[in-house]
mmCIF file of C-alpha atoms and ligand atoms in Angstrom:
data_model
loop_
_atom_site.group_PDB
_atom_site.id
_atom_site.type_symbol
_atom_site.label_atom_id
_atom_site.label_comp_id
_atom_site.label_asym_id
_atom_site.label_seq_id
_atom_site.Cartn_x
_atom_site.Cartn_y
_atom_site.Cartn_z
ATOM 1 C CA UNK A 1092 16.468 29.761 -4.697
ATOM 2 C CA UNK A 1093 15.667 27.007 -2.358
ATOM 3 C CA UNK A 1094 12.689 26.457 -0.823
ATOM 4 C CA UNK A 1095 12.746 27.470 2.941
ATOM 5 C CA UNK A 1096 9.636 25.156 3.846
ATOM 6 C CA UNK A 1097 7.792 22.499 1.911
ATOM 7 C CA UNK A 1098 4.687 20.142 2.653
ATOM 8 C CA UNK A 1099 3.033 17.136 1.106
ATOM 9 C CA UNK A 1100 -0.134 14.732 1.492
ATOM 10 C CA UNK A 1101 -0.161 11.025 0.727
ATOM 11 C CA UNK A 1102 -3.087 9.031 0.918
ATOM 12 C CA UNK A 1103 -3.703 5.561 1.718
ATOM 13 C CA UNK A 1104 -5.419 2.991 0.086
ATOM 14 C CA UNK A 1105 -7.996 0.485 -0.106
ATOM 15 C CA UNK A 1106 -7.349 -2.805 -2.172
ATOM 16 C CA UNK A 1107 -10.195 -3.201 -4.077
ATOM 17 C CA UNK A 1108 -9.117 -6.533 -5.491
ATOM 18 C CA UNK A 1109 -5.671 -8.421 -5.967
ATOM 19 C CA UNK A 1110 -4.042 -9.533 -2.914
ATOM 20 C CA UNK A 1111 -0.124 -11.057 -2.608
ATOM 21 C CA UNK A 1112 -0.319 -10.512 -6.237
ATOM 22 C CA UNK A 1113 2.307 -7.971 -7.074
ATOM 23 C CA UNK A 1114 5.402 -9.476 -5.915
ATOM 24 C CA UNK A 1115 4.114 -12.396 -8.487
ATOM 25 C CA UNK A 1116 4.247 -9.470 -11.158
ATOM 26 C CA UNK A 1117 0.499 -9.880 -11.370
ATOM 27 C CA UNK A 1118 -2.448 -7.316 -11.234
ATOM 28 C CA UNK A 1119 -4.420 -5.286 -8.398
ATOM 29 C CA UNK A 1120 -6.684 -2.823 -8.791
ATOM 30 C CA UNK A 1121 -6.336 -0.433 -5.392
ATOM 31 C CA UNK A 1122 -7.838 2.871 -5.227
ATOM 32 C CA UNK A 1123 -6.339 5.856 -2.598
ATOM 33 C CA UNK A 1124 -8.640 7.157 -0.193
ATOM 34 C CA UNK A 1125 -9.452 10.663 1.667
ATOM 35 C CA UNK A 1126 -7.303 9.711 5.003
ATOM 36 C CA UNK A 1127 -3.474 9.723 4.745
ATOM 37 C CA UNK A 1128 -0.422 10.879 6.268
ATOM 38 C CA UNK A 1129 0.654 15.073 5.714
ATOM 39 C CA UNK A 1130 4.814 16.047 6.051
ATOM 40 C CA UNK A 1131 5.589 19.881 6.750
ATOM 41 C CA UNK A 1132 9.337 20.819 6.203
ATOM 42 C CA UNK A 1133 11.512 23.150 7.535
ATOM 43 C CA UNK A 1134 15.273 23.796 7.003
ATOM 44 C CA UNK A 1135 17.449 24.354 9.730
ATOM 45 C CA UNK A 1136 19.277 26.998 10.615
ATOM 46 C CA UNK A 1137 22.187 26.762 8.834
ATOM 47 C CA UNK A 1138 24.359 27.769 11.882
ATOM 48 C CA UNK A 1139 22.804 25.196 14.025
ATOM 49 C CA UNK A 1140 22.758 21.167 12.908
ATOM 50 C CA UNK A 1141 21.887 22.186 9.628
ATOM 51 C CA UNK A 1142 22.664 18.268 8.508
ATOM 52 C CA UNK A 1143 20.296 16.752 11.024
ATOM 53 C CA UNK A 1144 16.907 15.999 11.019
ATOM 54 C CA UNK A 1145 14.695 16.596 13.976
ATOM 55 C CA UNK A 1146 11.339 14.519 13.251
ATOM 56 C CA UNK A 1147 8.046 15.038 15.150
ATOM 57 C CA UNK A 1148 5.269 12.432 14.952
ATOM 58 C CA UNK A 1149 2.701 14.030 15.952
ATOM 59 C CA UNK A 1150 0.091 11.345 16.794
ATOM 60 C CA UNK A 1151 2.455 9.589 19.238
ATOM 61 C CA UNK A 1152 3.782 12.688 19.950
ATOM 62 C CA UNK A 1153 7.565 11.494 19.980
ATOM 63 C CA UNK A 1154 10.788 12.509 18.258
ATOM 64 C CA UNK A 1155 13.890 11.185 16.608
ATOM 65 C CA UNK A 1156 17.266 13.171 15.367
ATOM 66 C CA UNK A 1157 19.471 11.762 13.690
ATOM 67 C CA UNK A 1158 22.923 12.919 10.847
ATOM 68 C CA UNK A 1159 21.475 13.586 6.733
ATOM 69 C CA UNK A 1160 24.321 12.035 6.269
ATOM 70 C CA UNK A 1161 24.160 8.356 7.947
ATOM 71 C CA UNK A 1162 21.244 7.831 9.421
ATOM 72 C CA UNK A 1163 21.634 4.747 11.897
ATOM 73 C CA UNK A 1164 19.133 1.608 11.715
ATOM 74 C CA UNK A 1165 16.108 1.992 14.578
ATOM 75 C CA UNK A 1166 12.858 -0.172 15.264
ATOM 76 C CA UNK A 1167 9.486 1.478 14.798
ATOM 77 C CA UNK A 1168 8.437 4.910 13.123
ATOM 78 C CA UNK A 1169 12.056 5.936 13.313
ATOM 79 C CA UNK A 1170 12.857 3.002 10.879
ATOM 80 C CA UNK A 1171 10.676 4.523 7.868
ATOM 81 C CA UNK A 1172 11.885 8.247 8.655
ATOM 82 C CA UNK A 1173 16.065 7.099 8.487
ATOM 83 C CA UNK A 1174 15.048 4.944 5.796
ATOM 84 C CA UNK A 1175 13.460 7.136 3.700
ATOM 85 C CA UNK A 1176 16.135 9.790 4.057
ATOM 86 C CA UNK A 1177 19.054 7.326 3.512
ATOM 87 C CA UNK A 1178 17.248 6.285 0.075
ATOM 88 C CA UNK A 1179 16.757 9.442 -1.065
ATOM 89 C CA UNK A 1180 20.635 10.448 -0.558
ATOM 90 C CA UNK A 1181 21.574 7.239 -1.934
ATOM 91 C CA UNK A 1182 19.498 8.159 -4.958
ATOM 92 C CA UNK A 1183 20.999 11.358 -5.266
ATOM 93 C CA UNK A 1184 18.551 13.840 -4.313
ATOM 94 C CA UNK A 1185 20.066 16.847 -2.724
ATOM 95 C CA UNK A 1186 19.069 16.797 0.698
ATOM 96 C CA UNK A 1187 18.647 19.306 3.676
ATOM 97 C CA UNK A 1188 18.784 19.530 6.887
ATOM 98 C CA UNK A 1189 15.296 20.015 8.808
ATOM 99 C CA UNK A 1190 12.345 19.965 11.333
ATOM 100 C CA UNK A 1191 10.112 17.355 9.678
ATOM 101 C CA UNK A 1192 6.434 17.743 11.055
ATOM 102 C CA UNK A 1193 3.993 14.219 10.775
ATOM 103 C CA UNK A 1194 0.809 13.702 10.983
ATOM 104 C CA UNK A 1195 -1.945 11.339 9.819
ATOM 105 C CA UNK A 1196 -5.321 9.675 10.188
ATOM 106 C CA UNK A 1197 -4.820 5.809 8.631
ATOM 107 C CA UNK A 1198 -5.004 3.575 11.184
ATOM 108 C CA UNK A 1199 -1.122 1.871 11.364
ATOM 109 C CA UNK A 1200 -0.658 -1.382 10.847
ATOM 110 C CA UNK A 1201 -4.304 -1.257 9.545
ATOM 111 C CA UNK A 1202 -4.133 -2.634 5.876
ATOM 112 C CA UNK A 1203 -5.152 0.923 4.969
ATOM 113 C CA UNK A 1204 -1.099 1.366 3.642
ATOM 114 C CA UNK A 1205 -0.077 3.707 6.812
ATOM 115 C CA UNK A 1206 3.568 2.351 5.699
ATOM 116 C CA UNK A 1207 3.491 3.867 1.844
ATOM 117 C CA UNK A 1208 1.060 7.045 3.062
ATOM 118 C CA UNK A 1209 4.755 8.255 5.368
ATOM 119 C CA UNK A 1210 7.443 6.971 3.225
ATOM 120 C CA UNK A 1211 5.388 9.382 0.111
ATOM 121 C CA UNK A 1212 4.757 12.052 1.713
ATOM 122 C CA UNK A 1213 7.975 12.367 3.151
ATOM 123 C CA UNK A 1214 9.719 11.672 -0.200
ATOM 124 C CA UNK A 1215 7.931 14.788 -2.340
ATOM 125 C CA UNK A 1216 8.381 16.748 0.959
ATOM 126 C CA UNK A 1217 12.334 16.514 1.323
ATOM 127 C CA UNK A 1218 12.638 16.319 -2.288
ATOM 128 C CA UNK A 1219 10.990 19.602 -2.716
ATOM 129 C CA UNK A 1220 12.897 21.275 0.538
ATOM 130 C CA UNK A 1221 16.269 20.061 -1.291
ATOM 131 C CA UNK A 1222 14.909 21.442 -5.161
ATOM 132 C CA UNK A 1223 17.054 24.182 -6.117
ATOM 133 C CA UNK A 1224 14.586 25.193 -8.714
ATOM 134 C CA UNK A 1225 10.814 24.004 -8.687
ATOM 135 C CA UNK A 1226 11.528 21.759 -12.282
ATOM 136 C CA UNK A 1227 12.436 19.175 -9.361
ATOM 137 C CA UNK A 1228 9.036 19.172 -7.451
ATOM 138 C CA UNK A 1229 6.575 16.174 -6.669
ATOM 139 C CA UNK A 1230 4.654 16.667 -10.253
ATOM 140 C CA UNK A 1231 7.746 16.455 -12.170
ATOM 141 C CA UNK A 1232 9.109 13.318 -10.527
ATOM 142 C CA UNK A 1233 9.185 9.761 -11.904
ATOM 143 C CA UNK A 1234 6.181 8.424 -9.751
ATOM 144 C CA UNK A 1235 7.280 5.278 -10.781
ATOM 145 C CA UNK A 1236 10.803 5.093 -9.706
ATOM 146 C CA UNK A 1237 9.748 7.005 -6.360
ATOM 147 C CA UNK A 1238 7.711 4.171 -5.650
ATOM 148 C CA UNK A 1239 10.441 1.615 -6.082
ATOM 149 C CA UNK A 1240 12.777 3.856 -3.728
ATOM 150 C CA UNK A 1241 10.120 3.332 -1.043
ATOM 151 C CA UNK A 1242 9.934 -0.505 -1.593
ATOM 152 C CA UNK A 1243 13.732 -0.395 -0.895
ATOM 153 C CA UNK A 1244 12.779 1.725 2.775
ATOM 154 C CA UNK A 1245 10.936 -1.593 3.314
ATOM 155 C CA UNK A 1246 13.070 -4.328 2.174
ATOM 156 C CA UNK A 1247 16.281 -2.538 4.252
ATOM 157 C CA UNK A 1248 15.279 -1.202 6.911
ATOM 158 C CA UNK A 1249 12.131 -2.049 7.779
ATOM 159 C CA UNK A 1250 12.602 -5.575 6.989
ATOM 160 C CA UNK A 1251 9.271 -6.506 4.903
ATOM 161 C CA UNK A 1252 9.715 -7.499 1.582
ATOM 162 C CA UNK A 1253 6.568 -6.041 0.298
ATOM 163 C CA UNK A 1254 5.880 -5.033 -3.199
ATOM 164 C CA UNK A 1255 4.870 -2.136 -4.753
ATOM 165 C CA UNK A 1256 0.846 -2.171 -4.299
ATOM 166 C CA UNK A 1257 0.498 0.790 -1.531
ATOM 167 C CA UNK A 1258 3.290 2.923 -3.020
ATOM 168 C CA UNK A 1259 1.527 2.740 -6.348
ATOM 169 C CA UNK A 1260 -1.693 3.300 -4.960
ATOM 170 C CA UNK A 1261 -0.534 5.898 -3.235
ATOM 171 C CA UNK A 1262 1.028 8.323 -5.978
ATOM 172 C CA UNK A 1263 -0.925 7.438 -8.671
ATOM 173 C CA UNK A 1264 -4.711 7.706 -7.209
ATOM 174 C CA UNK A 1265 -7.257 10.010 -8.800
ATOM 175 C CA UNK A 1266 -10.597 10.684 -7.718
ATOM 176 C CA UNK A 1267 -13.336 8.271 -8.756
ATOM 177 C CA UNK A 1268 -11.032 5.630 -9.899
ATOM 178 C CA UNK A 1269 -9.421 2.609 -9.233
ATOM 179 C CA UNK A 1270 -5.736 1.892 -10.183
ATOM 180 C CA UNK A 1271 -6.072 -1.068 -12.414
ATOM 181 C CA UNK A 1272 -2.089 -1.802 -11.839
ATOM 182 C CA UNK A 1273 -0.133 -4.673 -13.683
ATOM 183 C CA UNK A 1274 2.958 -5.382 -12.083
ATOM 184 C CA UNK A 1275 4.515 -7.130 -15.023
ATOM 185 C CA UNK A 1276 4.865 -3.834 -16.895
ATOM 186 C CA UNK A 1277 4.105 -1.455 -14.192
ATOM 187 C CA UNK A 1278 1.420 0.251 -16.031
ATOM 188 C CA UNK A 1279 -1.482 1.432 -14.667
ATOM 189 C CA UNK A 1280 -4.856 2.244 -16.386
ATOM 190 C CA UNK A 1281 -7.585 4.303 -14.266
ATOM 191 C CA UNK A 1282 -11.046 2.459 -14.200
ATOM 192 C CA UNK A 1283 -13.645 5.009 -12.616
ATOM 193 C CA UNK A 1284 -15.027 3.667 -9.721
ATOM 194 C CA UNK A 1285 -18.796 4.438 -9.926
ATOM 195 C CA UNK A 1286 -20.643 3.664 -7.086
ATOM 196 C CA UNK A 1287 -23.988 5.645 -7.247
ATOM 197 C CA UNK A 1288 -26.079 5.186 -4.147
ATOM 198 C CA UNK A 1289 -23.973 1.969 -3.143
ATOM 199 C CA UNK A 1290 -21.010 2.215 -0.659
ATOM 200 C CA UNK A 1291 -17.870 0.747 0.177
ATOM 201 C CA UNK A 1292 -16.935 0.965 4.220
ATOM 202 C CA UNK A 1293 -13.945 -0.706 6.159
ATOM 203 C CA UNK A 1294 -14.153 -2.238 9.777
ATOM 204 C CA UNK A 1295 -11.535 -2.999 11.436
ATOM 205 C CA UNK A 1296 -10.885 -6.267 12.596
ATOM 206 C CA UNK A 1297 -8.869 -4.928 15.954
ATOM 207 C CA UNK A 1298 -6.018 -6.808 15.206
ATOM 208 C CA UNK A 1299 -2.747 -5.673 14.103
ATOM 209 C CA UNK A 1300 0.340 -6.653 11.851
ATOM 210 C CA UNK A 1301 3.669 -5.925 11.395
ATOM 211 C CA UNK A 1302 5.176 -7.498 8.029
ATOM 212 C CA UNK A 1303 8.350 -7.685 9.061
ATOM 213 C CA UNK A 1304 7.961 -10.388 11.651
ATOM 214 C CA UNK A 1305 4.583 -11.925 10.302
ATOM 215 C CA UNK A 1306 4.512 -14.551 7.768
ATOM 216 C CA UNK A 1307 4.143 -12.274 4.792
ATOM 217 C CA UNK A 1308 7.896 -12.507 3.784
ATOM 218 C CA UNK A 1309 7.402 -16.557 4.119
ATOM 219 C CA UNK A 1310 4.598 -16.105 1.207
ATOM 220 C CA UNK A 1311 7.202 -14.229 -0.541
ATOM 221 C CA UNK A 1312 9.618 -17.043 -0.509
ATOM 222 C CA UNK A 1313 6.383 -20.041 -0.984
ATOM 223 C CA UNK A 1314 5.849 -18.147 -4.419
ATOM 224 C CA UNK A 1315 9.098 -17.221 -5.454
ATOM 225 C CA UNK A 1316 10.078 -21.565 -4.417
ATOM 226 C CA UNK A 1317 6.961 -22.513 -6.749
ATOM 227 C CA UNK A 1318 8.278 -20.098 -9.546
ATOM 228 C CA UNK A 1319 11.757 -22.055 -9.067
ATOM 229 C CA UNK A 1320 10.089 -25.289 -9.170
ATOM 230 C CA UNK A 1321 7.898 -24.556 -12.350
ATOM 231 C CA UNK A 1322 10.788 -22.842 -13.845
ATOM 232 C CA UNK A 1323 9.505 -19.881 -14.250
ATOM 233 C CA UNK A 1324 10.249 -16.071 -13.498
ATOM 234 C CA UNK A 1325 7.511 -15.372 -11.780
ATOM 235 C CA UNK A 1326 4.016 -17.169 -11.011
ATOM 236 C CA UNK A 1327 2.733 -14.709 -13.572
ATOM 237 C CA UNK A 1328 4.009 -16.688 -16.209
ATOM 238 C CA UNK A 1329 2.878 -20.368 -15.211
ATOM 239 C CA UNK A 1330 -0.279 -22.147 -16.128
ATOM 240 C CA UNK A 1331 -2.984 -23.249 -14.082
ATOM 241 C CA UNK A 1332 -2.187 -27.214 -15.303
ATOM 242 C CA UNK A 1333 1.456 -27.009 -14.174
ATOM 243 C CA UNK A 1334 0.181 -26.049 -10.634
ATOM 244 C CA UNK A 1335 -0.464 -30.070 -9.949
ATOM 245 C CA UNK A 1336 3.377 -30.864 -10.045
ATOM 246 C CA UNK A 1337 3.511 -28.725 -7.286
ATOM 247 C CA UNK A 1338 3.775 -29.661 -3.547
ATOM 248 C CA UNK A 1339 1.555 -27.988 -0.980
ATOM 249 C CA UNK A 1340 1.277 -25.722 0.204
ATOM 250 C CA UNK A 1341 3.168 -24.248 -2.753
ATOM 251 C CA UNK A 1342 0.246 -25.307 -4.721
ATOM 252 C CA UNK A 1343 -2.641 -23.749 -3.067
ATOM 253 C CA UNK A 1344 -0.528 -20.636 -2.762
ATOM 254 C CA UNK A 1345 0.187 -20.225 -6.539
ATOM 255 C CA UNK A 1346 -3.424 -21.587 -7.029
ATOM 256 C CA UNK A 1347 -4.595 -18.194 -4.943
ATOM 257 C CA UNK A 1348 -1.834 -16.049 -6.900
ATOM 258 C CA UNK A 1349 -3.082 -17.435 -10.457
ATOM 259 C CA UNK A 1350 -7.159 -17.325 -9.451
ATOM 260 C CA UNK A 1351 -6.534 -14.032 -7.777
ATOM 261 C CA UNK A 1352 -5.271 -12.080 -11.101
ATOM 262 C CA UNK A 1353 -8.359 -13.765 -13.465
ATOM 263 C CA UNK A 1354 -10.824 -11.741 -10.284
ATOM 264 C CA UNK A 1355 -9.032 -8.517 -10.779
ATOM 265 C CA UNK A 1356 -9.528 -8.726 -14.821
ATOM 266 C CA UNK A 1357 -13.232 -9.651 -13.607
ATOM 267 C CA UNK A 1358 -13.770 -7.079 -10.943
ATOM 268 C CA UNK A 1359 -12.260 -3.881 -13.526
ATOM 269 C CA UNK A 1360 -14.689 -5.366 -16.200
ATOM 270 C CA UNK A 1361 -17.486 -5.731 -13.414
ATOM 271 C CA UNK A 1362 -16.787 -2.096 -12.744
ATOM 272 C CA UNK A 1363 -16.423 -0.866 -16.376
ATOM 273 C CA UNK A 1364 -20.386 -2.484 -16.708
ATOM 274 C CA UNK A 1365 -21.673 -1.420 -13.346
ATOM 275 C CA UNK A 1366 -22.252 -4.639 -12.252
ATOM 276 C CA UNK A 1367 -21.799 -4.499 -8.476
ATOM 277 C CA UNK A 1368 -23.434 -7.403 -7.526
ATOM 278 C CA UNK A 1369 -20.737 -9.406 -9.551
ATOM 279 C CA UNK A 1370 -17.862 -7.276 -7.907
ATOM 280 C CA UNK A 1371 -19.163 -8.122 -4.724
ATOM 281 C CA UNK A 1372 -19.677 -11.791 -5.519
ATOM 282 C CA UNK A 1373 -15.489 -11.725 -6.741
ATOM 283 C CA UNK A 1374 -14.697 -9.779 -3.482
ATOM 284 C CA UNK A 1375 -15.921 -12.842 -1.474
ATOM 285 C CA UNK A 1376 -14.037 -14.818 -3.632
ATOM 286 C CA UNK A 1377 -11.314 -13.850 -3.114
ATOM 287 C CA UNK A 1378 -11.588 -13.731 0.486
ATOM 288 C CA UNK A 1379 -12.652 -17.473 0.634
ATOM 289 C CA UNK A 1380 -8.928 -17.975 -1.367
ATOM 290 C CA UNK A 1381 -6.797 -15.556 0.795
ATOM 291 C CA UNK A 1382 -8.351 -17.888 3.681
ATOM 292 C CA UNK A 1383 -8.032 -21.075 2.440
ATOM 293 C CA UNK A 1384 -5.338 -21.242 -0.230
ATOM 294 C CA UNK A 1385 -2.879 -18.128 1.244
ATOM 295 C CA UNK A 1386 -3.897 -18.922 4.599
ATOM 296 C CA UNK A 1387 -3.580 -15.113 5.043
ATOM 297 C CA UNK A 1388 -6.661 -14.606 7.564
ATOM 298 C CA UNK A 1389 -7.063 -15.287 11.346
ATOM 299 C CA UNK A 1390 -9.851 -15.934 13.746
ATOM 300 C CA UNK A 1391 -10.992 -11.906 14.384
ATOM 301 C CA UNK A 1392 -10.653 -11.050 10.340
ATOM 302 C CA UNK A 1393 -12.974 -14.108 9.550
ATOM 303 C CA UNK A 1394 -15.358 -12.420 12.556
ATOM 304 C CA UNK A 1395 -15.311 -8.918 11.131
ATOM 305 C CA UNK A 1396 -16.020 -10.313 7.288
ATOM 306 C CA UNK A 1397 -19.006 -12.416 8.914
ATOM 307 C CA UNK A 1398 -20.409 -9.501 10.624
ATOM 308 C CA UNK A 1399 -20.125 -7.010 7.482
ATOM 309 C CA UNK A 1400 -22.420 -10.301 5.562
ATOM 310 C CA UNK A 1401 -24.724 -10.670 8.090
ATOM 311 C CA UNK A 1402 -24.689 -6.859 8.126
ATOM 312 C CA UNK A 1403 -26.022 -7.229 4.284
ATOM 313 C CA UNK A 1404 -22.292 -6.223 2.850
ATOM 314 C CA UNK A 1405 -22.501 -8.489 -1.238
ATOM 315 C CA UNK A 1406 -19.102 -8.805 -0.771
ATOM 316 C CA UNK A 1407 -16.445 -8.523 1.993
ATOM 317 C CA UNK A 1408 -13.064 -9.614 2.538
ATOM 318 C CA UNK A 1409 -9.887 -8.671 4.112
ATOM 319 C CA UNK A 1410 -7.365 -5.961 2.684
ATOM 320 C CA UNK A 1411 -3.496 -5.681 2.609
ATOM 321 C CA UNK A 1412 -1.091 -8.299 3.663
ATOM 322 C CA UNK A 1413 -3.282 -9.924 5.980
ATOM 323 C CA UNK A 1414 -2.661 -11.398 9.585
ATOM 324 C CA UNK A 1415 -4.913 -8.517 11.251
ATOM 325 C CA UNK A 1416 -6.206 -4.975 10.213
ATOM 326 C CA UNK A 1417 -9.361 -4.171 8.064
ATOM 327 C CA UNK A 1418 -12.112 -5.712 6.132
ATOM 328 C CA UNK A 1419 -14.021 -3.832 3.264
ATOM 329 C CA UNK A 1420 -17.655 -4.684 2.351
ATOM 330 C CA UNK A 1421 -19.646 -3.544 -0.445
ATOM 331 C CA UNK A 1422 -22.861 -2.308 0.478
ATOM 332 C CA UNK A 1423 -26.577 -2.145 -1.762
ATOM 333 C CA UNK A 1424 -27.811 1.415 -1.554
ATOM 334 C CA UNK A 1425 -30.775 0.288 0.738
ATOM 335 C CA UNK A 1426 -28.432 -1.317 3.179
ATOM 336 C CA UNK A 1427 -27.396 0.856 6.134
ATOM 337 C CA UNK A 1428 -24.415 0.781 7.368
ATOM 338 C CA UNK A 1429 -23.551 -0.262 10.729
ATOM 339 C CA UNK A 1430 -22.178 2.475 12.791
ATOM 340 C CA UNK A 1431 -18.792 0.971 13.232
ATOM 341 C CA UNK A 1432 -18.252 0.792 9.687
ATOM 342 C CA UNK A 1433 -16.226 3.532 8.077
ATOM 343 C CA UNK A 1434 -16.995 4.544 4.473
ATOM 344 C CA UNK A 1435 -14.182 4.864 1.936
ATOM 345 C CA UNK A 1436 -14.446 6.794 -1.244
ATOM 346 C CA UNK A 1437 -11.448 7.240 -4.120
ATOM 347 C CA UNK A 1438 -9.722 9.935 -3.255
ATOM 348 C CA UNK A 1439 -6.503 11.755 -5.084
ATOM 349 C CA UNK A 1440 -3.193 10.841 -5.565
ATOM 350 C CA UNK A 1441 0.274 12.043 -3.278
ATOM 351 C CA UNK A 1442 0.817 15.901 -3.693
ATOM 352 C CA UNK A 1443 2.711 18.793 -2.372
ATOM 353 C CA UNK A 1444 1.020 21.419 -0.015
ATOM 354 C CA UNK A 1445 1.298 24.908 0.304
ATOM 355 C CA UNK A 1446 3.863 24.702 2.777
HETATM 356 C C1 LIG B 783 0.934 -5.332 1.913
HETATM 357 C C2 LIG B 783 2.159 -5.012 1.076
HETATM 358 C C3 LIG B 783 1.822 -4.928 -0.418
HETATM 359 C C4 LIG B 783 1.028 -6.155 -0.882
HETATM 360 C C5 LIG B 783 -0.125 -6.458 0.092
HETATM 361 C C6 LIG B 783 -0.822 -7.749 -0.233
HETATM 362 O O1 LIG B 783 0.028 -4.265 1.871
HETATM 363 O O2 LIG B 783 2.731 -3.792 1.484
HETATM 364 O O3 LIG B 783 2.998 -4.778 -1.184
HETATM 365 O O4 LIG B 783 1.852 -7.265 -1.058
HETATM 366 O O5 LIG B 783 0.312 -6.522 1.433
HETATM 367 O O6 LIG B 783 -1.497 -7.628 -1.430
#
């Protein structure tokens, strides 16, 4: 029997460490957190547009309808909604019509993964509203290849050519641990993320991106040129001495790439021995390269990661694609945090709902 109503929750994420580095097949290690976005199903009437989808955002409280069948291209919200259903058909997955019901608490545009949080939690919730039996529900599916279908909602028709970071984040996250994620292989091992009395909090830097017309898909191209160049397949295969037969800035963007995936080996070992104090010292490092090698920040980020220092954060540094959005600090346990500081905490993974 079909299901007559389905639901799901996908988080989003903080990057702990390893930024820009997993369209260069290198490593990250993100962890999903308590906010995300929640999808509630319901299939239409079958005498009544049962082949459309009516869509309700609820924070913005607006609407878009639109065919199963060929959904057109639209700007905005709308773009991640058509997209995701056009992927899934394309994929195969049986598909029905319905009222689709969104709501969330990340920030969007925020660096907090709003993007991944939708597209996931509107995949297991369609997939499970089209299931005939419940062998085809969210904790049966290829994470994996989900993940990839929701990188494709970017590239087409949202127009960012972003990698697979959030997504992975996203439907892999347990609680207490990082995602230690290499992008070569796409395996991910779970490092817990032990904090005792010390805390990791976001600010926001009041600024806002949108990847598809910032200069994150000119990175792309920089590092996939220097690949070329080096003759390589990706920058995860070159060596730090071939980086001088480069030309900037192609250099000091595979310099960043390179440097970037030795911090995330440091930061899972830093957390594997409890040694905060070094994580924090690698998450200003690799700030001070997303800055000045990926040329990544602006004016209000660099304000915001000041402020968290001065406010005693160890470490702080910008997260996601850059250009905007948040800043996470790391925080001793007899530090308080500033009141404008939100705390983030591992959180679980992407899962269906009783609907
Ligand atoms: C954005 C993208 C990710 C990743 C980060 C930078 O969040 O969606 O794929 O590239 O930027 O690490």
């Amino acid at each position: 029997m079909p299901h007559e109503r389905s639901g799901a929750f996908a988080p989003g994420r903080v990057n702990l460490i390893g930024e820009h580095t997993d369209y260069n097949r290198g490593l990250a290690l993100p962890f999903a957190i308590g906010e995300g976005v929640t999808v509630h199903t319901r299939a239409r009437d079958p005498d009544s547009a049962a082949d459309r989808i009516l869509a309700h955002a609820r924070d913005l409280d607006e609407t878009d309808e639109f065919d199963l069948a060929a959904p057109p291209p639209a700007p905005g919200w709308r773009a991640f909604v058509r997209g995701t259903v056009a992927e899934l058909a394309h994929a195969g997955y049986p598909l029905r019509g319905a009222h689709v019901d969104i709501a969330g608490d990340v920030p969007l545009g925020g660096g907090l993964s709003s993007s991944a949080a939708l597209e996931v939690a509107l995949c297991l919730a369609l997939i499970r509203l089209g299931a005939d039996t419940d062998d085809e529900t969210g904790s049966e599916l290829d994470r994996t290849k989900l993940a990839q279908l929701c990188a494709r909602v970017e590239h087409r028709w949202v127009g960012a050519r972003t990698g697979l970071l959030d997504q992975l984040a996203s439907l892999y996250g347990r609680r207490d641990a990082a995602s230690l994620i290499d992008f070569a292989t796409l395996r991910i091992e779970h490092v817990p993320l032990r904090l005792g009395s010390w805390r990791l909090a976001v600010a926001d830097s009041g600024e806002r991106h949108v990847h598809a017309s910032s200069p994150y898909n000119q990175r792309r191209a920089e590092c996939q040129r220097a690949s070329e160049l080096l003759g390589v397949a990706s920058l995860r295969e070159a060596e730090v001495q071939q980086l001088e037969n480069l030309p900037e800035p192609l250099r000091a963007r595979a310099r960043h790439v390179l440097s970037e995936n030795e911090r995330v080996l440091a930061a899972a070992e830093a957390l594997r021995s409890g040694d905060l104090l070094a994580l924090g010292a690698l998450l200003n490092r690799s700030h001070a390269s997303l800055r000045d090698c990926y040329e990544v920040s602006t004016a209000a980020v660099e304000r915001t990661v000041r402020d968290m220092q001065e406010a005693g954060a160890v470490g702080a540094r910008m997260i996601g694609g850059g250009f905007g959005g948040y800043v996470l600090g790391l925080f001793a346990p007899s530090i308080p945090l500033p009141d404008a500081l939100r705390e983030v905490r591992p959180g679980g993974g992407a899962h269906l709902l009783g609907a």
